[in-house]
Coordinates of C-alpha atoms and ligand atoms in Angstrom, one line a residue:
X244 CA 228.5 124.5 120.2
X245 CA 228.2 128.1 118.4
X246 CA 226.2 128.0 115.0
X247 CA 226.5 131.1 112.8
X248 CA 223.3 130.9 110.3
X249 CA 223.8 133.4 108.0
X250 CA 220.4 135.1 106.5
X251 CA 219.3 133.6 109.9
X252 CA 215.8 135.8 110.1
X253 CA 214.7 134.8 106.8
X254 CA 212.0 132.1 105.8
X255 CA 213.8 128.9 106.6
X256 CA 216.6 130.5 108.4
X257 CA 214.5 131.9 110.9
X258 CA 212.7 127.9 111.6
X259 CA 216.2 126.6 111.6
X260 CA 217.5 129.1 114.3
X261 CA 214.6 127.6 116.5
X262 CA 215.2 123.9 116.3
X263 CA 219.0 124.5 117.0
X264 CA 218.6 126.5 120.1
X265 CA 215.3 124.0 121.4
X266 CA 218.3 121.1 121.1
X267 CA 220.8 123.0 122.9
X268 CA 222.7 125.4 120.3
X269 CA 224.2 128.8 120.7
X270 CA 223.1 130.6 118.1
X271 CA 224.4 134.0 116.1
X272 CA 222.6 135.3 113.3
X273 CA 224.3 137.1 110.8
X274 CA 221.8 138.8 108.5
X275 CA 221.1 142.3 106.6
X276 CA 217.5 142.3 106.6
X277 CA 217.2 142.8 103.2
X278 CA 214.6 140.5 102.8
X279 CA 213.5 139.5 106.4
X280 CA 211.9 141.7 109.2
X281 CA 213.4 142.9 112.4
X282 CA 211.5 141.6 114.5
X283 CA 212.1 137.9 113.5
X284 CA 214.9 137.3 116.2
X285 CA 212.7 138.1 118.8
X286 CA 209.8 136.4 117.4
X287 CA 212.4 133.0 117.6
X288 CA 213.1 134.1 121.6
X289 CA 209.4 134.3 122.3
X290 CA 209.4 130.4 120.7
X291 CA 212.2 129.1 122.5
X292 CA 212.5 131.3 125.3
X293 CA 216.7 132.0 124.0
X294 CA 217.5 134.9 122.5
X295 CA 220.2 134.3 119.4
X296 CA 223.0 137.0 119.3
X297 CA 222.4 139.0 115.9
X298 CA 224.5 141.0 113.6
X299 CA 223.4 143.5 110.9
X300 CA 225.6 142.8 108.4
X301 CA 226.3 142.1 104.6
X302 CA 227.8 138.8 104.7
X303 CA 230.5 139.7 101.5
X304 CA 231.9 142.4 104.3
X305 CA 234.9 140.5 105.2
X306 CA 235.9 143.0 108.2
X307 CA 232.2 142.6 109.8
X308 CA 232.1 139.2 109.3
X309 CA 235.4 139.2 111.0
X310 CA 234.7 140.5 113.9
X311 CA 231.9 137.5 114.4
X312 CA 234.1 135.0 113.8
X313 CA 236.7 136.4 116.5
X314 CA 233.9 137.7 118.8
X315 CA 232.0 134.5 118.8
X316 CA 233.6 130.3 118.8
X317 CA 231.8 129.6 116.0
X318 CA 231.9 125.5 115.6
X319 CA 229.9 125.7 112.3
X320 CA 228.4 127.8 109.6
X321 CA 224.6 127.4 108.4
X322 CA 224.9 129.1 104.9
X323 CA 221.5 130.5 104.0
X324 CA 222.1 134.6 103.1
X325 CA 221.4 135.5 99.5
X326 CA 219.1 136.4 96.8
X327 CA 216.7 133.9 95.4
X328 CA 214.0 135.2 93.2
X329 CA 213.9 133.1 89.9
X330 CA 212.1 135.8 87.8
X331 CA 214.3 138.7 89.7
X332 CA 217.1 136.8 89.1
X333 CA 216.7 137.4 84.8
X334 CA 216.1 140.8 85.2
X335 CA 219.2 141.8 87.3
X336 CA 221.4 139.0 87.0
X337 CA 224.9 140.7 87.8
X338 CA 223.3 141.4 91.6
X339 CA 222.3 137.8 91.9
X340 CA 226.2 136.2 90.6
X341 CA 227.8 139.3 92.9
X342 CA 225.6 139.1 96.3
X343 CA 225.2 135.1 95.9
X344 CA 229.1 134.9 95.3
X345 CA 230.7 137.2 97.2
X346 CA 228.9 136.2 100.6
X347 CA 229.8 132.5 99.9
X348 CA 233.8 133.4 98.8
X349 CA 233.6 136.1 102.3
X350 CA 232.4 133.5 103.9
X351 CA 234.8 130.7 103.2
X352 CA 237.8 133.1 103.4
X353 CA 236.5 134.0 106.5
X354 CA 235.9 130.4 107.7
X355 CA 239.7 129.1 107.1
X356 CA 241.4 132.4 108.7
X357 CA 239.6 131.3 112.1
X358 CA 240.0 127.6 111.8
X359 CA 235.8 126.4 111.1
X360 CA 235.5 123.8 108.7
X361 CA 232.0 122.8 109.0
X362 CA 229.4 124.1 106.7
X363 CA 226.0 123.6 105.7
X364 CA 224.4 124.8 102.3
X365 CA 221.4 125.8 101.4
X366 CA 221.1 124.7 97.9
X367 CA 217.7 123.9 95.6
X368 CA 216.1 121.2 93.7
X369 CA 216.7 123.7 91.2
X370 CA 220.0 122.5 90.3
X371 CA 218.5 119.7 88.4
X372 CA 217.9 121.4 85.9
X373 CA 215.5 120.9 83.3
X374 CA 216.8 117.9 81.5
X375 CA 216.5 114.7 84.4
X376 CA 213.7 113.0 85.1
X377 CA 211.7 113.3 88.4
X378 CA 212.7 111.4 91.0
X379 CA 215.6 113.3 91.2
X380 CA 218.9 111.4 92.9
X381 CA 221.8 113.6 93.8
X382 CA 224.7 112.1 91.3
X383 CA 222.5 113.2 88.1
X384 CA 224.4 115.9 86.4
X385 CA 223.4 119.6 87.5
X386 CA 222.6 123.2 85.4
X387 CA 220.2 125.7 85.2
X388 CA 217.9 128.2 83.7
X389 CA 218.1 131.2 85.3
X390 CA 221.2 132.8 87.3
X391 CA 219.5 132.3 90.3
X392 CA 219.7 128.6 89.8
X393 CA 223.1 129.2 88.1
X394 CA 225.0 130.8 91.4
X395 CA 223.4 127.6 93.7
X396 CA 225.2 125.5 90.8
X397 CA 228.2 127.5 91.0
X398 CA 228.1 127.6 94.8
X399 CA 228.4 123.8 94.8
X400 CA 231.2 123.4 92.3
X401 CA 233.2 126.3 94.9
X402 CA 232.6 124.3 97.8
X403 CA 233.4 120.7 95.5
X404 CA 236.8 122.5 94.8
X405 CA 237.4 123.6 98.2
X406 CA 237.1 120.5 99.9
X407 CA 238.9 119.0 97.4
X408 CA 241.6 121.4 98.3
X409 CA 240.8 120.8 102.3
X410 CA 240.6 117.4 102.9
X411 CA 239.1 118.2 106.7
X412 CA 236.6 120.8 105.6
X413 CA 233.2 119.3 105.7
X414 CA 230.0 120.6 103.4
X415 CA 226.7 119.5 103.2
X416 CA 225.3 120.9 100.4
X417 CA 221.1 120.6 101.0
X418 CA 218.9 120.5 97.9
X419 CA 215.7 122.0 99.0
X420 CA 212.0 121.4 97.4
X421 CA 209.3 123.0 97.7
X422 CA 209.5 124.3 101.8
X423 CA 206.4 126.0 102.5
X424 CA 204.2 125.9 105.5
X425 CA 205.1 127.9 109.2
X426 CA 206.0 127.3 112.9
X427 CA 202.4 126.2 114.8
X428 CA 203.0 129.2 117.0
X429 CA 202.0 131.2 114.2
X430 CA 205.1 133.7 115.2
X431 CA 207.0 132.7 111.9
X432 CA 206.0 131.9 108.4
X433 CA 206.9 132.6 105.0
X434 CA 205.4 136.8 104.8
X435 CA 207.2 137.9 101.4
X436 CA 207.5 141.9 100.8
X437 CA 205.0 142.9 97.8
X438 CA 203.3 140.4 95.7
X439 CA 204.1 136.7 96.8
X440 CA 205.8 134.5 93.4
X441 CA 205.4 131.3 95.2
X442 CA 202.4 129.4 95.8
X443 CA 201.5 129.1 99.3
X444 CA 202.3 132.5 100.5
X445 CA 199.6 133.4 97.4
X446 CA 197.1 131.0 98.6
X447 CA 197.1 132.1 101.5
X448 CA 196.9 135.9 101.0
X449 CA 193.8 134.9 98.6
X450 CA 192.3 133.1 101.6
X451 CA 193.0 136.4 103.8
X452 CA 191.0 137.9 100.9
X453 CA 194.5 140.3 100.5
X454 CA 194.4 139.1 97.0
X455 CA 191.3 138.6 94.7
X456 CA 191.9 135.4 93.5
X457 CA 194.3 132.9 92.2
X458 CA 195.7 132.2 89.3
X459 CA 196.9 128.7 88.3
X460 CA 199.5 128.8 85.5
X461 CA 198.3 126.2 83.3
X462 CA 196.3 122.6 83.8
X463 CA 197.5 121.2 80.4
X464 CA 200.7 119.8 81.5
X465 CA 201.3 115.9 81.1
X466 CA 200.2 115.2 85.0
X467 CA 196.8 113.7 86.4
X468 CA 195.2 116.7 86.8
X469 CA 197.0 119.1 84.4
X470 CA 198.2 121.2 86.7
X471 CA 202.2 121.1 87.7
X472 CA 203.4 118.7 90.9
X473 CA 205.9 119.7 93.2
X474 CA 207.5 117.9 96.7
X475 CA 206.0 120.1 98.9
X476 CA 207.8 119.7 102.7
X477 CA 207.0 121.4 105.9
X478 CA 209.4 124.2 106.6
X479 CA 209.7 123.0 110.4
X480 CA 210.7 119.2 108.7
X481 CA 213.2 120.7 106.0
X482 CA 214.7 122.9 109.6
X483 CA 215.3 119.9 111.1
X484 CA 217.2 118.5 108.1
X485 CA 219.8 121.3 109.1
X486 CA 220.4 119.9 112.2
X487 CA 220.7 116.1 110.9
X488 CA 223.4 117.6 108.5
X489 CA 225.0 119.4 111.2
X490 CA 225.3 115.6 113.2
X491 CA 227.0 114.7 109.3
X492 CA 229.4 117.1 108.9
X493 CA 230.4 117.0 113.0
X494 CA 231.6 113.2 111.5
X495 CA 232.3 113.3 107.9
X496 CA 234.8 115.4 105.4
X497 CA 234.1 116.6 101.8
X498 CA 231.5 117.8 99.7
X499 CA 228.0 115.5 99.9
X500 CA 224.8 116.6 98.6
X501 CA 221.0 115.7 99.9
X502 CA 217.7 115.9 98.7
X503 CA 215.5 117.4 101.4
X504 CA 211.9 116.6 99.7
X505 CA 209.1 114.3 101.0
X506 CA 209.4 112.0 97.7
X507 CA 205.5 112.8 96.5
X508 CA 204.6 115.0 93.7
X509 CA 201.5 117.1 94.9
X510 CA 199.7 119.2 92.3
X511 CA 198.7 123.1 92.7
X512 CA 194.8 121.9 92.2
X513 CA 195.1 119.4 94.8
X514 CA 197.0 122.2 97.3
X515 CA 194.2 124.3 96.6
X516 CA 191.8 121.8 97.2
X517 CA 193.7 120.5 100.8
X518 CA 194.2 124.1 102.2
X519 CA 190.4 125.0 101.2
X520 CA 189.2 121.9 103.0
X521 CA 191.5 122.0 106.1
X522 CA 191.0 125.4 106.7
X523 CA 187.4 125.8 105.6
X524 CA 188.1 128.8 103.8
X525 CA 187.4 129.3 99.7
X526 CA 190.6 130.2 97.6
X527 CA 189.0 131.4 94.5
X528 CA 191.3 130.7 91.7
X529 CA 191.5 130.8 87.8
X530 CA 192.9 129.1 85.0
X531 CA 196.0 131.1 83.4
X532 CA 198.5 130.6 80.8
X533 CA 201.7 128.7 81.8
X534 CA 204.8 130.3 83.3
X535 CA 207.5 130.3 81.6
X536 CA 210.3 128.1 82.9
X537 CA 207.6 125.9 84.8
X538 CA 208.6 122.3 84.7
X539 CA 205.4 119.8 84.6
X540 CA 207.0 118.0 87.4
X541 CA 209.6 118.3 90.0
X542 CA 209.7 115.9 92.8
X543 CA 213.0 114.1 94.9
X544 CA 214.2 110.6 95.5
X545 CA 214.9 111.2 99.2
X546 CA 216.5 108.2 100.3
X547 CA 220.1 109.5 100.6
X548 CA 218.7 111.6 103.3
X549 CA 217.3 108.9 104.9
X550 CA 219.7 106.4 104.7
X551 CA 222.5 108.9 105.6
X552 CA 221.2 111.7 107.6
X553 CA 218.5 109.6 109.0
X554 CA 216.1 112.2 108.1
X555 CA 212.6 112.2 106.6
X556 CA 209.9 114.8 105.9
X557 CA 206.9 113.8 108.6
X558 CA 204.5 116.3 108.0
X559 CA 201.8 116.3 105.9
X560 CA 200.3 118.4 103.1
X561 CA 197.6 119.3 105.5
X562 CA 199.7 120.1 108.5
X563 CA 201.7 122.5 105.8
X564 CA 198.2 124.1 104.8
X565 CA 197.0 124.8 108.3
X566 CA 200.2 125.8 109.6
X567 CA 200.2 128.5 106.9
X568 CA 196.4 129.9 107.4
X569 CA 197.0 129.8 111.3
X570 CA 200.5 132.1 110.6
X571 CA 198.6 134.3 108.2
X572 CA 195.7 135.0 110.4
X573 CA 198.2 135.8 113.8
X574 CA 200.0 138.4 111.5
X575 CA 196.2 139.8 110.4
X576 CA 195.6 139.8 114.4
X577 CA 198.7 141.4 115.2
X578 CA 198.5 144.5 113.1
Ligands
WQD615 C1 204.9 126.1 92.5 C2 203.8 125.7 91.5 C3 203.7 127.3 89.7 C4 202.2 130.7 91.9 C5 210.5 128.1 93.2 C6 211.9 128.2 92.8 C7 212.8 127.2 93.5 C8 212.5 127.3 95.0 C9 211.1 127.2 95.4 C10 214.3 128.7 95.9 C11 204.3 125.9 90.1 C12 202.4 127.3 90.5 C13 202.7 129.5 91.6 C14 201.0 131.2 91.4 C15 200.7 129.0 90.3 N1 213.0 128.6 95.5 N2 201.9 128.6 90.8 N3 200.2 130.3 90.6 O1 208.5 127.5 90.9 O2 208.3 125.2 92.0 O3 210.0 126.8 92.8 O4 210.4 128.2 94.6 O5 215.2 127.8 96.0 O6 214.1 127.4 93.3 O7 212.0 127.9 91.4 O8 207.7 127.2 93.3 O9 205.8 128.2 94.5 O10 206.7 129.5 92.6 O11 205.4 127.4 92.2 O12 200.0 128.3 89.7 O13 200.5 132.3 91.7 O14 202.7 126.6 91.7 O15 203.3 127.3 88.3 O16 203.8 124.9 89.3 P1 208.6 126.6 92.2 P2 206.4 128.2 93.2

């Protein structure tokens, strides 16, 4: 079968593309390299040793996307393309609601004029919100605080109508945690442009002494160490939860949404602390104010996944932390 994974050389996308052609997938990657480098595609063929078909294209252009769809039998649609700074997200807010809604509506217009009714979503944990309580389970109500979380929110309700609408359409709509972590090959990882905002990336380019040090936005929340837990999951792990929801939506209808998360809160002290002694490398760091928006803690109840998609996260916050150094020292070596 053909999978079109939209934003298919970015972070996760890219990881995904890999574990669908090592089972035996055609792949096509549709993908504007907005925030993803060129080389990525070939980076996934030296991995698997198959190279995925790629298209340079916005996803919201309908007649591009067009000519995928009648170009390529595309069996199912791996939904990934779109903008997902938080902090960017506040600042230009109309780009975030037009790209993040526009590729999905495309998309799904696109989808039911050529007959594909199989889709999988890649939605956040940060639908929760900031009024549940940690576990999270995937019937507590959804909202947001930014209009980055806002479109993931939106997207879902879209794709809750549309099924409802079309009773043989199939999404899978896949909250992700905290993915971070790279492929052991070191050929892929997560290599933001410009300053990293998340974690890892940071902790890593302090390691590669790119950065001076890090800062740790605030050890006085309610946790055991102060500082804020999150469900870290290997990116390799929350790939292959694409492919278990592909084996859902090949055999079930309607909109279902999963938690992909390990279950475990892990602190950013005790990150620190793991990738430091893993790696044998010092990650100087500082104490900092909070940042705004932070929650103290933001972890999954992941059995949903596990009872229905027969999927768990088996790597561990180690394997994440050397996975990351390795990728960050192979890019240092390659330039
Ligand atoms: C993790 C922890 C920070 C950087 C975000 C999005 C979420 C998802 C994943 C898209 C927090 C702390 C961070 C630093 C720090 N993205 N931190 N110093 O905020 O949990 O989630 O990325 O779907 O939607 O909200 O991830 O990696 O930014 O932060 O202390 O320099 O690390 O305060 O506690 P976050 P993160």
């Amino acid at each position: 079968m053909t999978i079109l994974v939209t934003g298919g050389a970015g972070y996760i996308g890219s990881h995904t593309c890999v574990e669908l052609l090592q089972k035996g997938y055609e792949v096509v990657i549709a993908d504007n390299f907005v925030n993803s480098s060129m080389d990525v595609p070939e980076r996934i063929a030296r991995i698997t040793g198959k190279m995925p078909k790629v298209f340079e294209l916005d996803v919201a252009d309908s007649h591009a996307l067009d000519l995928v769809f009648a170009e390529n039998h595309i069996g199912a649609v791996i939904h990934f393309a779109g903008l997902k700074a938080v902090g960017e997200s506040c600042q230009i807010p109309l780009r975030y609601y037009r790209n993040n809604l526009d590729t999905t509506l495309t998309l799904l217009e696109t989808m039911e004029r050529h007959g594909c009714k199989k889709l999988v979503f890649s939605s956040s944990a940060t639908v929760y919100g900031p009024k549940n309580e940690c576990p999270y389970t995937e019937d507590m109500p959804t909202s947001a605080t930014n209009p980055y979380g806002w479109t993931k929110v939106m997207i879902e309700q879209i794709l809750r109508d549309y099924c409802a609408a079309n009773p043989e359409f199939s999404a899978v709509l896949l909250r992700y945690f905290n993915p971070i972590g790279a492929h052991e090959s070191g050929l892929l990882g997560d290599d933001p442009n410009g300053i990293p905002n998340n974690l890892m990336p940071y902790v890593a380019r302090v390691a590669a002494g790119q950065l001076p040090r890090l800062t740790v936005f605030g050890d006085d929340y309610p946790t055991r160490d102060g500082s804020c837990l999150r469900d870290y999951l290997h990116v390799v792990d929350l790939a292959k939860g694409h492919l278990s929801a592909l084996e859902y939506a090949a055999s079930h209808t309607g909109a279902e949404a999963f938690n992909l998360g390990t279950g475990e809160g892990i602190s950013v002290l005790e990150l620190v602390h793991s990738f430091q002694e893993v790696n044998g490398v010092p990650v100087p760091f500082v104490i900092g104010g909070r940042r705004d928006g932070d929650l103290a803690e933001v972890y999954a109840n992941p059995s949903r996944a596990r009872e229905e998609l027969h999927w768990t996260a088996e790597k561990t916050l180690d394997d994440m932390c050397r996975d990351s150094w390795h990728f960050i020292q192979t890019r240092k070596a390659e330039r």
